[in-house]
Amino acid sequence: MFSVTPGALFGLAAGDTARLRVSALQNRPLRDLRFVTSDPVRLRVDSTGLVTALAHGSAIIRVTASGEEFSVPITVLGLTLEPSGSAVAVGGSLALRAVPLAGAIADYGAIRWSSSDPRIATVDSLGVVRGVGGGVARIAAVASVNPRVRAERSVAVVDVSPPVLSISATPALVELAPGGTRQLAVNVVLSPAWPPGTSRQVNFASSDTAVASVNGDGLVTARRLGTATVTVSSVVAPNIATQVAVVVRGASVAGIHRP
């Protein structure tokens, strides 16, 4: 008769090793001592009883000696993170779950969460990720029973602020006589979250080209008496725009510009 210690192994991570020790009972010598794994994909064991965990899951090491057999159940823990989606907006949140690949989640102890860069994303003790700034951060979940049991996920934080903060045009009111022209001056303010090379290009459009037209450079030309509105909008963020009122009056109007 013989005994094996430990009689079971739980909490190993892939790559961990443990040794099984065999002791003879009643001072009887051991003959033909052998160690055999039930699953060589998950566990490897050598002739001295050194067990190496290879992959998550459960298996058995069978120890035989002197015509007797002893079974040692062994579980290799593993984690994965769900859901598979890994993008969040600045100011938004994403709830991650640590899912066990072997055993139950309670077997892993407390799950400790961390972020590789809190300037990009933070994560709380429940696995809720919050976007802080644009970029990519690695979110890790670690089992307290064995820090080598861990799962990681890259989370992309997307800055959804528009590339253009504002557009202004001067003058805000253009008064012309028919045939007169006026050049608009446009100022585009870019968001600091976007690269400095972001386009400042704008589009010009007149609400009534029969009254006043505008070319691609912002030159307004009066055509006939009436009113029109020139809209100046960002090419990269068309919803960011401003408007200039155009009034075409008789030749006596002050401020008239002729070509």
Short mmCIF file of C-alpha atoms in Angstrom, two decimals:
data_model
loop_
_atom_site.label_atom_id
_atom_site.label_comp_id
_atom_site.label_asym_id
_atom_site.label_seq_id
_atom_site.Cartn_x
_atom_site.Cartn_y
_atom_site.Cartn_z
CA MET A 1 0.00 0.00 0.00
CA PHE A 2 1.10 3.59 -0.61
CA SER A 3 -0.10 7.17 -0.40
CA VAL A 4 0.30 10.13 -2.79
CA THR A 5 0.57 13.77 -1.75
CA PRO A 6 -1.04 15.96 -2.68
CA GLY A 7 -4.10 13.81 -3.27
CA ALA A 8 -5.49 16.41 -5.68
CA LEU A 9 -4.26 19.54 -7.40
CA PHE A 10 -6.44 22.55 -8.14
CA GLY A 11 -5.45 26.04 -9.13
CA LEU A 12 -2.59 25.40 -11.53
CA ALA A 13 -2.04 27.70 -14.48
CA ALA A 14 -0.63 26.61 -17.81
CA GLY A 15 3.14 26.37 -17.37
CA ASP A 16 2.99 25.63 -13.63
CA THR A 17 4.66 22.53 -12.21
CA ALA A 18 3.97 20.43 -9.12
CA ARG A 19 5.52 17.26 -7.74
CA LEU A 20 3.61 14.20 -6.60
CA ARG A 21 5.27 12.42 -3.70
CA VAL A 22 4.68 8.73 -3.12
CA SER A 23 5.16 7.16 0.30
CA ALA A 24 5.08 3.46 1.11
CA LEU A 25 2.83 2.37 3.96
CA GLN A 26 3.70 -0.26 6.57
CA ASN A 27 7.34 -0.10 5.43
CA ARG A 28 6.59 -2.11 2.33
CA PRO A 29 8.93 -1.45 -0.61
CA LEU A 30 7.40 0.00 -3.78
CA ARG A 31 7.78 -1.94 -7.00
CA ASP A 32 7.24 -0.73 -10.59
CA LEU A 33 6.35 2.86 -9.67
CA ARG A 34 4.76 4.60 -12.65
CA PHE A 35 2.99 7.90 -13.37
CA VAL A 36 0.57 8.15 -16.30
CA THR A 37 -1.52 11.13 -17.45
CA SER A 38 -5.07 10.68 -18.72
CA ASP A 39 -4.72 13.71 -21.01
CA PRO A 40 -1.25 14.51 -22.39
CA VAL A 41 -2.65 17.65 -24.04
CA ARG A 42 -3.39 19.19 -20.65
CA LEU A 43 -0.89 17.50 -18.33
CA ARG A 44 2.57 16.02 -18.64
CA VAL A 45 4.17 13.89 -15.94
CA ASP A 46 7.66 12.41 -15.82
CA SER A 47 8.98 9.30 -14.12
CA THR A 48 9.72 11.20 -10.89
CA GLY A 49 6.18 12.51 -10.48
CA LEU A 50 6.86 16.04 -11.74
CA VAL A 51 3.60 17.31 -13.24
CA THR A 52 3.57 20.15 -15.82
CA ALA A 53 0.33 21.94 -16.64
CA LEU A 54 0.00 22.49 -20.40
CA ALA A 55 -3.52 23.77 -21.02
CA HIS A 56 -6.71 24.58 -19.11
CA GLY A 57 -9.04 21.71 -18.23
CA SER A 58 -9.17 18.67 -15.98
CA ALA A 59 -7.23 15.41 -16.12
CA ILE A 60 -6.04 12.60 -13.88
CA ILE A 61 -2.58 11.36 -13.03
CA ARG A 62 -2.65 7.63 -12.31
CA VAL A 63 0.05 6.42 -9.96
CA THR A 64 0.70 2.67 -9.95
CA ALA A 65 3.07 0.69 -7.75
CA SER A 66 3.23 -2.84 -6.42
CA GLY A 67 0.08 -3.75 -8.32
CA GLU A 68 -1.99 -0.91 -6.84
CA GLU A 69 -3.28 2.32 -8.36
CA PHE A 70 -3.97 5.79 -6.98
CA SER A 71 -5.69 8.56 -8.99
CA VAL A 72 -4.85 12.23 -8.52
CA PRO A 73 -7.40 14.65 -10.06
CA ILE A 74 -5.83 17.86 -11.37
CA THR A 75 -7.50 20.99 -12.74
CA VAL A 76 -5.66 23.62 -14.76
CA LEU A 77 -7.43 26.96 -14.54
CA GLY A 78 -7.94 29.39 -17.41
CA LEU A 79 -9.84 32.61 -18.05
CA THR A 80 -11.25 34.43 -21.04
CA LEU A 81 -12.97 37.80 -21.28
CA GLU A 82 -16.41 38.46 -22.73
CA PRO A 83 -18.04 40.04 -24.65
CA SER A 84 -15.87 39.89 -27.72
CA GLY A 85 -16.48 43.55 -28.58
CA SER A 86 -13.52 45.66 -27.53
CA ALA A 87 -14.25 49.28 -28.46
CA VAL A 88 -15.70 52.10 -26.38
CA ALA A 89 -16.15 55.82 -26.91
CA VAL A 90 -14.53 58.49 -24.76
CA GLY A 91 -16.90 58.91 -21.82
CA GLY A 92 -18.60 55.58 -22.57
CA SER A 93 -18.36 52.27 -20.76
CA LEU A 94 -18.00 48.58 -21.56
CA ALA A 95 -18.73 45.80 -19.04
CA LEU A 96 -16.29 42.88 -19.31
CA ARG A 97 -16.81 39.50 -17.67
CA ALA A 98 -14.14 37.03 -16.64
CA VAL A 99 -15.36 33.61 -17.80
CA PRO A 100 -13.73 30.41 -16.47
CA LEU A 101 -12.39 27.90 -18.98
CA ALA A 102 -12.26 25.19 -16.31
CA GLY A 103 -14.15 24.87 -13.04
CA ALA A 104 -16.49 27.55 -11.69
CA ILE A 105 -15.70 31.24 -11.36
CA ALA A 106 -15.87 30.92 -7.55
CA ASP A 107 -12.86 28.59 -7.75
CA TYR A 108 -10.70 31.46 -8.99
CA GLY A 109 -11.13 33.66 -5.93
CA ALA A 110 -11.51 37.40 -6.39
CA ILE A 111 -10.83 38.66 -9.90
CA ARG A 112 -8.45 41.60 -9.94
CA TRP A 113 -8.79 44.01 -12.83
CA SER A 114 -6.20 46.44 -14.19
CA SER A 115 -5.57 48.76 -17.15
CA SER A 116 -2.25 49.19 -18.90
CA ASP A 117 -2.94 52.92 -19.36
CA PRO A 118 -5.56 54.68 -17.18
CA ARG A 119 -5.12 57.80 -19.33
CA ILE A 120 -6.88 55.85 -22.09
CA ALA A 121 -9.19 53.52 -20.15
CA THR A 122 -9.90 52.70 -16.53
CA VAL A 123 -11.47 49.53 -15.14
CA ASP A 124 -13.19 49.04 -11.81
CA SER A 125 -13.39 46.01 -9.52
CA LEU A 126 -16.43 44.70 -11.42
CA GLY A 127 -14.73 44.81 -14.83
CA VAL A 128 -16.49 47.94 -16.10
CA VAL A 129 -14.19 49.74 -18.53
CA ARG A 130 -14.57 53.49 -19.05
CA GLY A 131 -13.09 55.39 -21.96
CA VAL A 132 -10.91 58.34 -20.91
CA GLY A 133 -8.90 59.32 -23.99
CA GLY A 134 -8.36 58.12 -27.52
CA GLY A 135 -6.03 55.13 -27.96
CA VAL A 136 -5.67 51.45 -27.05
CA ALA A 137 -5.27 50.00 -23.55
CA ARG A 138 -4.81 46.41 -22.34
CA ILE A 139 -7.37 45.31 -19.75
CA ALA A 140 -6.28 42.37 -17.59
CA ALA A 141 -8.25 40.07 -15.27
CA VAL A 142 -6.18 38.04 -12.78
CA ALA A 143 -7.35 35.23 -10.47
CA SER A 144 -6.37 35.83 -6.86
CA VAL A 145 -5.82 32.09 -6.25
CA ASN A 146 -3.02 32.09 -8.81
CA PRO A 147 -1.74 35.35 -10.39
CA ARG A 148 -0.55 33.38 -13.42
CA VAL A 149 -4.17 32.63 -14.28
CA ARG A 150 -5.06 35.71 -16.29
CA ALA A 151 -6.79 36.97 -19.41
CA GLU A 152 -6.18 40.18 -21.34
CA ARG A 153 -8.09 42.15 -23.92
CA SER A 154 -7.10 45.17 -25.99
CA VAL A 155 -9.76 47.87 -25.74
CA ALA A 156 -9.81 50.67 -28.31
CA VAL A 157 -11.12 53.98 -27.01
CA VAL A 158 -12.52 56.13 -29.79
CA ASP A 159 -12.68 59.90 -29.49
CA VAL A 160 -15.98 60.72 -31.14
CA SER A 161 -15.64 64.47 -30.75
CA PRO A 162 -15.87 66.22 -34.15
CA PRO A 163 -12.58 67.16 -35.80
CA VAL A 164 -13.80 70.76 -36.12
CA LEU A 165 -15.03 72.64 -33.06
CA SER A 166 -16.31 75.78 -34.78
CA ILE A 167 -16.39 77.86 -37.95
CA SER A 168 -16.80 81.61 -38.13
CA ALA A 169 -17.04 83.90 -41.16
CA THR A 170 -16.68 87.64 -41.48
CA PRO A 171 -18.47 89.77 -42.20
CA ALA A 172 -21.62 88.17 -40.80
CA LEU A 173 -23.72 90.54 -42.93
CA VAL A 174 -22.86 91.43 -46.51
CA GLU A 175 -24.65 94.30 -48.23
CA LEU A 176 -24.04 94.73 -51.96
CA ALA A 177 -25.48 96.35 -55.03
CA PRO A 178 -26.10 94.16 -58.07
CA GLY A 179 -22.73 93.24 -59.58
CA GLY A 180 -20.84 93.94 -56.37
CA THR A 181 -18.55 91.40 -54.71
CA ARG A 182 -17.28 90.70 -51.23
CA GLN A 183 -14.63 88.25 -50.03
CA LEU A 184 -15.51 86.24 -46.91
CA ALA A 185 -12.83 85.53 -44.33
CA VAL A 186 -13.24 82.15 -42.64
CA ASN A 187 -11.73 80.87 -39.37
CA VAL A 188 -11.81 77.13 -38.62
CA VAL A 189 -11.06 75.93 -35.06
CA LEU A 190 -9.89 72.29 -34.93
CA SER A 191 -10.42 69.92 -32.02
CA PRO A 192 -7.17 69.34 -30.07
CA ALA A 193 -8.05 65.63 -29.98
CA TRP A 194 -7.47 65.36 -33.72
CA PRO A 195 -4.11 65.51 -35.56
CA PRO A 196 -2.80 68.99 -36.45
CA GLY A 197 -2.98 68.09 -40.13
CA THR A 198 -6.77 67.74 -40.08
CA SER A 199 -8.27 69.58 -43.05
CA ARG A 200 -9.56 73.11 -42.51
CA GLN A 201 -11.19 73.11 -45.94
CA VAL A 202 -14.73 74.46 -46.14
CA ASN A 203 -17.59 74.46 -48.62
CA PHE A 204 -19.60 77.55 -49.58
CA ALA A 205 -23.22 77.41 -50.69
CA SER A 206 -25.83 80.10 -51.45
CA SER A 207 -29.49 79.66 -50.62
CA ASP A 208 -30.46 81.64 -53.74
CA THR A 209 -27.88 81.89 -56.49
CA ALA A 210 -30.19 84.14 -58.50
CA VAL A 211 -29.73 86.80 -55.78
CA ALA A 212 -26.13 86.09 -54.72
CA SER A 213 -23.63 83.45 -55.73
CA VAL A 214 -20.45 82.36 -53.96
CA ASN A 215 -17.43 80.58 -55.40
CA GLY A 216 -15.18 77.96 -53.82
CA ASP A 217 -12.90 80.62 -52.36
CA GLY A 218 -15.70 82.46 -50.55
CA LEU A 219 -16.13 85.34 -52.99
CA VAL A 220 -19.76 86.52 -52.88
CA THR A 221 -21.23 88.14 -56.04
CA ALA A 222 -24.51 90.04 -55.99
CA ARG A 223 -26.80 89.17 -58.93
CA ARG A 224 -30.10 90.98 -58.36
CA LEU A 225 -32.10 92.66 -55.60
CA GLY A 226 -33.13 90.41 -52.74
CA THR A 227 -31.72 88.41 -49.83
CA ALA A 228 -29.79 85.15 -49.61
CA THR A 229 -27.85 83.15 -47.09
CA VAL A 230 -24.36 81.81 -47.64
CA THR A 231 -23.62 78.67 -45.61
CA VAL A 232 -20.00 77.86 -44.79
CA SER A 233 -19.49 74.23 -43.71
CA SER A 234 -16.54 72.03 -42.86
CA VAL A 235 -15.55 69.44 -45.44
CA VAL A 236 -14.52 66.88 -42.78
CA ALA A 237 -17.41 67.70 -40.41
CA PRO A 238 -20.32 68.94 -42.56
CA ASN A 239 -22.58 69.44 -39.53
CA ILE A 240 -20.23 72.18 -38.27
CA ALA A 241 -21.23 75.33 -40.16
CA THR A 242 -21.98 79.03 -39.97
CA GLN A 243 -24.09 81.38 -42.07
CA VAL A 244 -23.64 84.81 -43.61
CA ALA A 245 -26.62 87.00 -44.51
CA VAL A 246 -26.43 88.67 -47.93
CA VAL A 247 -28.63 91.64 -48.83
CA VAL A 248 -28.59 92.98 -52.38
CA ARG A 249 -29.99 96.52 -52.54
CA GLY A 250 -29.85 99.55 -54.80
CA ALA A 251 -26.59 101.34 -55.63
CA SER A 252 -27.00 103.87 -52.81
CA VAL A 253 -26.39 101.27 -50.09
CA ALA A 254 -23.33 102.05 -47.93
CA GLY A 255 -20.59 99.48 -47.93
CA ILE A 256 -21.20 98.35 -51.48
CA HIS A 257 -18.21 96.68 -53.08
CA ARG A 258 -17.93 96.58 -56.84
CA PRO A 259 -15.45 94.54 -58.85
#
